[in-house]
Amino acid sequence: MIVVLKNNVSPEEENAVVEEIKKLGYRPHVMHGVARTVIGAIGDEHSHRDLEVLNAWTQVESVTPIQKRHKLVSREAHPQSSTVNAGGVIVGGKKIQVMAGPCSVESEEQLMKTAHAVKAAGASMLRGGAFKPRTSPYEFQGLGEEGLKLLAKAREETGLPIVTELLSQDQAELVAEYSDMLQIGTRNAQNFQLIIAAAKTGKPVLLKRGMSMRIMEWLLAGEYVLANRNPNLLFCERGIRTFEDYTRNTLDLSAVAVVKAESHCPIVVDPSQGCGKASLVRSMCKGAVAVGADALLVEVHPNPTEAISDAAQQIDLEGFAALIDELAPIAESVGREI
Ligand code: PEP
Ligand code: MN
C-alpha cells in the first residue's frame, strides 16, 4: 500500500501514522519528498488487515492498494489464460466456442429443432432457460425440471453440452445433474450464496455481469467461485444499464479487453441480452470476436416472433448459420478459429 500524507503534517502526526501501519502488520518505509511525505507499507495485503482504514485519518491524503483484491481470478496470480472444459468443449483455447439456443425452453419440438440446426451450423454448446428470471411475475417462468429434461434429451440427440441458468441455491444440484455449465444471471450476479452453491457443484460457472456492476465488482463476485475451490469460471458480458435506451442494454465490449487483461478466466459475450435487438446481434458478435471473446452466447429460435420470452432479440435458424460463416474470417484475423 502507498499512504500519502497531507501537506504540513507535523513529525508527531507522521509518527502516529507510522505506528498505526506497524500495528496493522506492515513494515513502514517513509519517503520525505519536497512537498509531500509518502509511506510505503510493505506486507501481504491479502493476509493483513486492510490499511484503507487510514483514509479516515485527518493527516492522510490517500491510501492506494498495490495488490489486486481479486487475487485468485487475477492474471497476477495466474499469468497464463485458463481454459474451462464443459462436457468436452474447451472454452478459452484457440477455438471460439458458440453457445446457441433459445432464451427459454418452450417445448420439445422448439428445442430439438433449434438444437439440431445450431449444431449443423457449427455451435458447440446448447443454451436454453428452464428457470427464467422474469422481470414480471405474470410472465412465463420457464418449464422448470421438465425444461431441464428436454435439454438433456437434446444433448443426447446432438452431443451438444448444455448451459442453463439456476435461480436459487436449492436448484444447484438439480441443474448440475442435467447440465454441463451453470449460468448465474445478471439479476443474481452478486447473490454470493447462489454463486457459492453453484461453485460447490464442481460444474463450470458462467457468471453474467450484473446490469449495474462495475468490472471490479464482477471480478470479485467471480472470486467466490475460485475461493470455493472451483477453478472453472467464465465471465459473461451481457450489457449494462446506461442512459441509452435505443438498445435494451449497452454492450460493453471494452469490458472484454479489461477482463482479458485483469483475469486469466475465459470471457464470453452475450450480444442478445446486450442489445435486445436481433438486427444488432451479427455486428456485435463480430466486434466481440475481434476484441478477444473466447465464446459467444447467442439466442436462437426457430420462429423468433412467436418466442415466449425475449422475442425481439432472438435470431432465426438461417440467420444463425449465416452469422457463423461471417465470423470465420474475423476469428482468423485475430489468430483464432470458430
Ligand atoms: C438469458 O440468458 O436468457 C438471461 C436471462 O440473461 P441475463 O441474466 O443476462 O438477463
Ligand atoms: Mn433471454
Coordinates of C-alpha atoms and ligand atoms in Angstrom, one line a residue:
M1 CA 0.0 0.0 0.0
I2 CA 1.1 3.5 -0.6
V3 CA 0.0 6.0 2.0
V4 CA 0.3 9.7 1.0
L5 CA 0.2 12.2 3.9
K6 CA -1.3 15.7 3.7
N7 CA 0.8 18.8 3.4
N8 CA 2.1 20.3 6.6
V9 CA 1.8 17.2 8.7
S10 CA 3.9 17.5 11.9
P11 CA 6.5 14.9 12.8
E12 CA 4.3 13.7 15.6
E13 CA 1.3 13.2 13.3
E14 CA 3.6 11.4 10.8
N15 CA 4.8 9.2 13.6
A16 CA 1.3 8.3 14.7
V17 CA 0.6 7.0 11.1
V18 CA 3.8 5.0 11.1
E19 CA 2.9 3.4 14.4
E20 CA -0.5 2.5 13.1
I21 CA 0.9 0.9 10.0
K22 CA 3.1 -1.3 12.2
K23 CA 0.2 -2.2 14.4
L24 CA -1.7 -3.3 11.3
G25 CA 1.1 -5.7 10.5
Y26 CA 3.1 -3.8 7.8
R27 CA 6.6 -2.5 7.6
P28 CA 6.6 1.2 7.0
H29 CA 9.1 2.8 4.6
V30 CA 8.9 6.6 4.9
M31 CA 9.9 8.8 2.0
H32 CA 10.1 12.6 2.5
G33 CA 9.6 14.5 -0.7
V34 CA 9.8 18.2 -1.4
A35 CA 6.1 18.8 -1.0
R36 CA 4.7 15.6 0.5
T37 CA 5.6 12.6 2.6
V38 CA 4.8 9.1 1.2
I39 CA 4.9 5.9 3.3
G40 CA 5.2 2.6 1.6
A41 CA 3.5 -0.1 3.7
I42 CA 5.3 -3.3 3.0
G43 CA 3.5 -6.6 3.6
D44 CA 1.0 -9.1 2.1
E45 CA -2.2 -7.1 1.6
H46 CA -4.2 -10.3 1.3
S47 CA -3.4 -11.7 4.7
H48 CA -3.0 -8.4 6.6
R49 CA -5.7 -6.1 7.8
D50 CA -6.9 -3.5 5.4
L51 CA -4.9 -0.3 5.5
E52 CA -7.8 1.6 3.9
V53 CA -8.9 2.4 7.5
L54 CA -6.2 5.1 7.3
N55 CA -8.3 7.0 4.8
A56 CA -10.3 8.2 7.8
W57 CA -7.2 9.8 9.4
T58 CA -7.1 13.6 9.0
Q59 CA -3.4 13.6 8.3
V60 CA -3.8 11.1 5.4
E61 CA -4.4 12.3 1.8
S62 CA -4.8 8.9 0.1
V63 CA -4.3 5.1 0.5
T64 CA -3.6 3.1 -2.6
P65 CA -3.5 -0.7 -2.6
I66 CA -0.8 -2.3 -4.7
Q67 CA -2.1 -5.9 -4.7
K68 CA -5.3 -6.9 -6.5
R69 CA -8.3 -7.6 -4.4
H70 CA -9.4 -10.3 -6.8
K71 CA -6.4 -12.4 -6.1
L72 CA -7.4 -15.9 -7.5
V73 CA -9.0 -14.7 -10.7
S74 CA -6.3 -12.2 -11.4
R75 CA -3.6 -12.6 -14.1
E76 CA -1.1 -11.6 -11.4
A77 CA -1.9 -15.0 -9.7
H78 CA -2.0 -17.0 -12.9
P79 CA -0.3 -15.3 -15.9
Q80 CA -1.5 -18.0 -18.5
S81 CA -5.0 -17.9 -19.7
S82 CA -7.1 -20.7 -18.3
T83 CA -9.3 -23.0 -20.2
V84 CA -12.6 -24.5 -19.0
N85 CA -13.9 -27.9 -20.0
A86 CA -17.6 -28.1 -20.2
G87 CA -18.8 -31.6 -21.2
G88 CA -15.8 -31.9 -23.5
V89 CA -15.9 -28.4 -25.0
I90 CA -12.9 -26.4 -24.2
V91 CA -13.5 -22.7 -23.7
G92 CA -10.5 -20.3 -23.7
G93 CA -8.4 -22.1 -26.3
K94 CA -7.8 -21.2 -29.9
K95 CA -11.3 -22.1 -30.9
I96 CA -14.0 -19.5 -30.2
Q97 CA -17.0 -21.6 -28.9
V98 CA -20.5 -20.6 -29.7
M99 CA -23.3 -21.4 -27.2
A100 CA -26.6 -21.0 -29.0
G101 CA -30.2 -21.8 -28.4
P102 CA -33.5 -20.3 -27.3
C103 CA -33.9 -17.8 -24.5
S104 CA -36.4 -20.2 -22.9
V105 CA -37.0 -23.9 -23.4
E106 CA -40.7 -23.8 -24.6
S107 CA -41.4 -27.2 -26.0
E108 CA -39.8 -30.4 -27.2
E109 CA -40.3 -29.5 -30.8
Q110 CA -38.9 -26.0 -30.4
L111 CA -35.8 -27.2 -28.6
M112 CA -35.0 -30.2 -30.8
K113 CA -35.4 -28.2 -34.0
T114 CA -33.1 -25.4 -32.6
A115 CA -30.6 -27.8 -31.2
H116 CA -30.2 -29.7 -34.5
A117 CA -30.0 -26.6 -36.6
V118 CA -27.4 -24.8 -34.4
K119 CA -25.3 -27.9 -34.2
A120 CA -25.4 -28.2 -38.0
A121 CA -24.4 -24.5 -38.3
G122 CA -21.3 -25.0 -36.1
A123 CA -22.5 -24.3 -32.5
S124 CA -20.5 -26.2 -29.8
M125 CA -23.0 -25.8 -26.9
L126 CA -26.7 -25.5 -26.4
R127 CA -28.2 -22.8 -24.3
G128 CA -31.8 -22.6 -23.0
G129 CA -33.5 -21.4 -19.9
A130 CA -35.6 -23.8 -17.8
F131 CA -35.8 -21.5 -14.8
K132 CA -36.4 -18.0 -16.1
P133 CA -35.7 -14.8 -14.0
R134 CA -38.5 -12.7 -15.4
T135 CA -38.9 -9.1 -14.5
S136 CA -42.7 -9.6 -14.0
P137 CA -44.2 -12.4 -12.0
Y138 CA -47.0 -12.6 -14.6
E139 CA -44.6 -13.6 -17.4
F140 CA -43.6 -17.2 -18.4
Q141 CA -41.3 -18.5 -15.6
G142 CA -39.9 -21.4 -17.6
L143 CA -40.7 -25.2 -17.7
G144 CA -38.6 -25.9 -14.6
E145 CA -37.3 -29.5 -14.3
E146 CA -39.3 -30.5 -17.4
G147 CA -37.2 -28.0 -19.3
L148 CA -34.0 -29.5 -17.9
K149 CA -35.1 -32.9 -19.1
L150 CA -35.7 -31.6 -22.6
L151 CA -32.2 -30.0 -22.5
A152 CA -30.7 -33.3 -21.5
K153 CA -32.6 -35.1 -24.3
A154 CA -31.3 -32.5 -26.8
R155 CA -27.8 -33.2 -25.6
E156 CA -28.3 -36.9 -26.1
E157 CA -29.6 -36.3 -29.7
T158 CA -26.9 -33.8 -30.7
G159 CA -24.0 -34.3 -28.4
L160 CA -24.0 -30.5 -27.6
P161 CA -23.2 -29.8 -23.9
I162 CA -25.8 -27.7 -22.1
V163 CA -25.6 -24.3 -20.4
T164 CA -28.6 -23.2 -18.3
E165 CA -29.5 -20.8 -15.5
L166 CA -30.2 -21.6 -11.9
L167 CA -32.1 -19.1 -9.7
S168 CA -31.7 -20.4 -6.2
Q169 CA -29.3 -22.3 -4.1
D170 CA -31.7 -25.2 -3.7
Q171 CA -31.7 -25.7 -7.5
A172 CA -27.9 -26.1 -7.7
E173 CA -27.7 -29.9 -7.5
L174 CA -30.7 -30.4 -9.8
V175 CA -29.5 -28.1 -12.5
A176 CA -25.9 -29.5 -12.2
E177 CA -27.4 -33.0 -12.7
Y178 CA -28.8 -32.1 -16.1
S179 CA -26.3 -29.6 -17.4
D180 CA -22.7 -29.0 -18.2
M181 CA -22.3 -25.4 -17.2
L182 CA -24.3 -23.3 -14.7
Q183 CA -25.4 -19.8 -15.7
I184 CA -25.7 -17.2 -13.0
G185 CA -27.8 -14.4 -14.5
T186 CA -27.4 -10.7 -14.4
R187 CA -30.0 -10.3 -11.6
N188 CA -28.1 -12.7 -9.4
A189 CA -24.6 -11.6 -10.2
Q190 CA -23.9 -10.6 -6.6
N191 CA -26.0 -13.3 -4.9
F192 CA -23.0 -14.7 -3.3
Q193 CA -24.7 -17.6 -1.6
L194 CA -26.0 -18.7 -5.0
I195 CA -22.6 -18.3 -6.6
I196 CA -21.1 -20.4 -3.8
A197 CA -23.7 -23.1 -4.2
A198 CA -23.1 -23.2 -8.0
A199 CA -19.3 -23.4 -7.4
K200 CA -19.7 -26.3 -5.0
T201 CA -21.3 -28.5 -7.6
G202 CA -17.9 -28.5 -9.4
K203 CA -19.5 -27.7 -12.7
P204 CA -18.2 -24.7 -14.7
V205 CA -19.9 -21.5 -13.7
L206 CA -20.8 -18.8 -16.3
L207 CA -21.1 -15.6 -14.3
K208 CA -23.0 -12.9 -16.2
R209 CA -22.2 -9.3 -15.4
G210 CA -24.7 -7.6 -13.2
M211 CA -26.6 -4.9 -15.2
S212 CA -25.2 -2.2 -12.8
M213 CA -22.0 -3.8 -11.9
R214 CA -18.5 -2.3 -12.1
I215 CA -15.9 -4.6 -13.6
M216 CA -14.0 -4.9 -10.3
E217 CA -17.2 -5.9 -8.5
W218 CA -17.8 -8.5 -11.2
L219 CA -14.3 -9.9 -10.8
L220 CA -14.7 -10.1 -7.1
A221 CA -18.0 -11.9 -7.5
G222 CA -16.1 -14.4 -9.7
E223 CA -13.5 -14.7 -6.9
Y224 CA -16.2 -16.5 -4.9
V225 CA -16.1 -19.4 -7.4
L226 CA -12.4 -19.9 -7.2
A227 CA -12.3 -19.3 -3.5
N228 CA -14.7 -22.2 -3.2
R229 CA -12.3 -24.5 -4.9
N230 CA -13.9 -24.5 -8.3
P231 CA -11.4 -23.3 -11.0
N232 CA -14.0 -23.5 -13.8
L233 CA -15.2 -19.9 -14.0
L234 CA -16.2 -17.9 -17.1
F235 CA -17.2 -14.3 -17.1
C236 CA -20.0 -13.2 -19.5
E237 CA -20.5 -9.6 -20.6
R238 CA -24.2 -9.1 -21.4
G239 CA -24.7 -5.4 -21.4
I240 CA -25.1 -2.8 -18.7
R241 CA -27.7 -0.1 -17.8
T242 CA -26.8 3.3 -19.2
F243 CA -28.8 6.4 -20.2
E244 CA -29.1 4.9 -23.7
D245 CA -32.5 3.3 -24.4
Y246 CA -32.3 2.6 -28.1
T247 CA -30.8 -0.7 -27.2
R248 CA -32.0 -2.8 -24.2
N249 CA -28.6 -2.6 -22.6
T250 CA -25.2 -1.1 -23.6
L251 CA -23.0 -4.0 -24.5
D252 CA -19.6 -3.1 -23.0
L253 CA -17.0 -4.6 -25.3
S254 CA -14.3 -2.6 -23.5
A255 CA -15.0 -4.9 -20.6
V256 CA -13.9 -7.9 -22.6
A257 CA -10.5 -6.3 -23.1
V258 CA -10.3 -5.3 -19.4
V259 CA -11.3 -8.8 -18.2
K260 CA -8.7 -10.3 -20.6
A261 CA -6.0 -8.1 -19.1
E262 CA -7.1 -8.5 -15.4
S263 CA -8.1 -12.1 -15.3
H264 CA -6.9 -15.5 -16.7
C265 CA -10.5 -16.8 -16.8
P266 CA -12.3 -17.1 -20.2
I267 CA -14.7 -14.3 -21.2
V268 CA -18.0 -14.9 -23.1
V269 CA -20.1 -12.2 -24.8
D270 CA -23.9 -12.3 -25.0
P271 CA -25.0 -9.8 -27.6
S272 CA -28.6 -10.9 -27.4
Q273 CA -29.3 -9.6 -23.9
G274 CA -26.6 -6.9 -24.7
C275 CA -28.6 -5.2 -27.4
G276 CA -32.1 -6.6 -27.2
K277 CA -32.5 -6.4 -30.9
A278 CA -32.0 -9.3 -33.3
S279 CA -30.8 -6.9 -36.1
L280 CA -27.7 -5.9 -34.0
V281 CA -26.6 -9.4 -32.9
R282 CA -24.4 -10.0 -36.0
S283 CA -22.5 -6.8 -35.7
M284 CA -21.9 -7.2 -32.0
C285 CA -20.8 -10.8 -32.4
K286 CA -18.2 -9.6 -35.0
G287 CA -17.0 -6.9 -32.5
A288 CA -16.8 -9.5 -29.7
V289 CA -14.7 -11.8 -31.7
A290 CA -12.4 -9.0 -32.8
V291 CA -11.9 -7.8 -29.3
G292 CA -10.9 -11.2 -27.9
A293 CA -14.0 -13.0 -26.6
D294 CA -13.5 -16.7 -26.0
A295 CA -17.1 -17.6 -26.6
L296 CA -20.4 -16.2 -27.7
L297 CA -23.8 -16.8 -26.1
V298 CA -26.5 -16.3 -28.7
E299 CA -30.2 -16.6 -28.6
V300 CA -31.7 -18.6 -31.5
H301 CA -35.3 -19.5 -32.1
P302 CA -37.0 -21.3 -35.0
N303 CA -39.7 -18.7 -35.1
P304 CA -38.5 -15.6 -33.1
T305 CA -41.7 -13.6 -33.4
E306 CA -43.5 -16.3 -31.6
A307 CA -41.0 -16.8 -28.8
I308 CA -42.5 -16.7 -25.3
S309 CA -39.6 -14.7 -23.9
D310 CA -37.1 -12.2 -25.5
A311 CA -38.8 -12.3 -28.9
A312 CA -37.2 -9.2 -30.2
Q313 CA -33.6 -10.3 -29.7
Q314 CA -33.6 -13.9 -30.9
I315 CA -32.3 -14.7 -34.4
D316 CA -33.7 -17.4 -36.6
L317 CA -32.0 -20.6 -37.7
E318 CA -30.9 -19.3 -41.1
G319 CA -29.6 -16.1 -39.6
F320 CA -27.5 -18.1 -37.2
A321 CA -26.0 -20.2 -39.9
A322 CA -25.1 -17.1 -41.9
L323 CA -23.6 -15.5 -38.7
I324 CA -21.2 -18.3 -38.1
D325 CA -20.0 -18.1 -41.7
E326 CA -19.4 -14.4 -41.4
L327 CA -17.4 -14.7 -38.1
A328 CA -14.9 -17.2 -39.5
P329 CA -12.6 -14.7 -41.3
I330 CA -12.7 -12.3 -38.3
A331 CA -11.7 -15.1 -36.0
E332 CA -8.9 -16.0 -38.3
S333 CA -7.7 -12.4 -38.5
V334 CA -7.2 -12.4 -34.7
G335 CA -5.4 -15.8 -34.7
R336 CA -8.5 -17.7 -33.6
E337 CA -10.9 -20.1 -35.2
I338 CA -14.6 -20.6 -34.9
Ligands
PEP1 C1 -30.8 -15.2 -20.5 O1 -29.6 -15.6 -20.9 O2 -31.8 -15.5 -21.1 C2 -30.9 -14.2 -19.4 C3 -32.0 -14.0 -18.8 O3 -29.7 -13.5 -19.3 P1 -29.4 -12.2 -18.3 O4 -29.3 -12.8 -16.9 O5 -28.1 -11.7 -18.9 O6 -30.5 -11.2 -18.5
MN2 MN -33.1 -14.1 -22.8

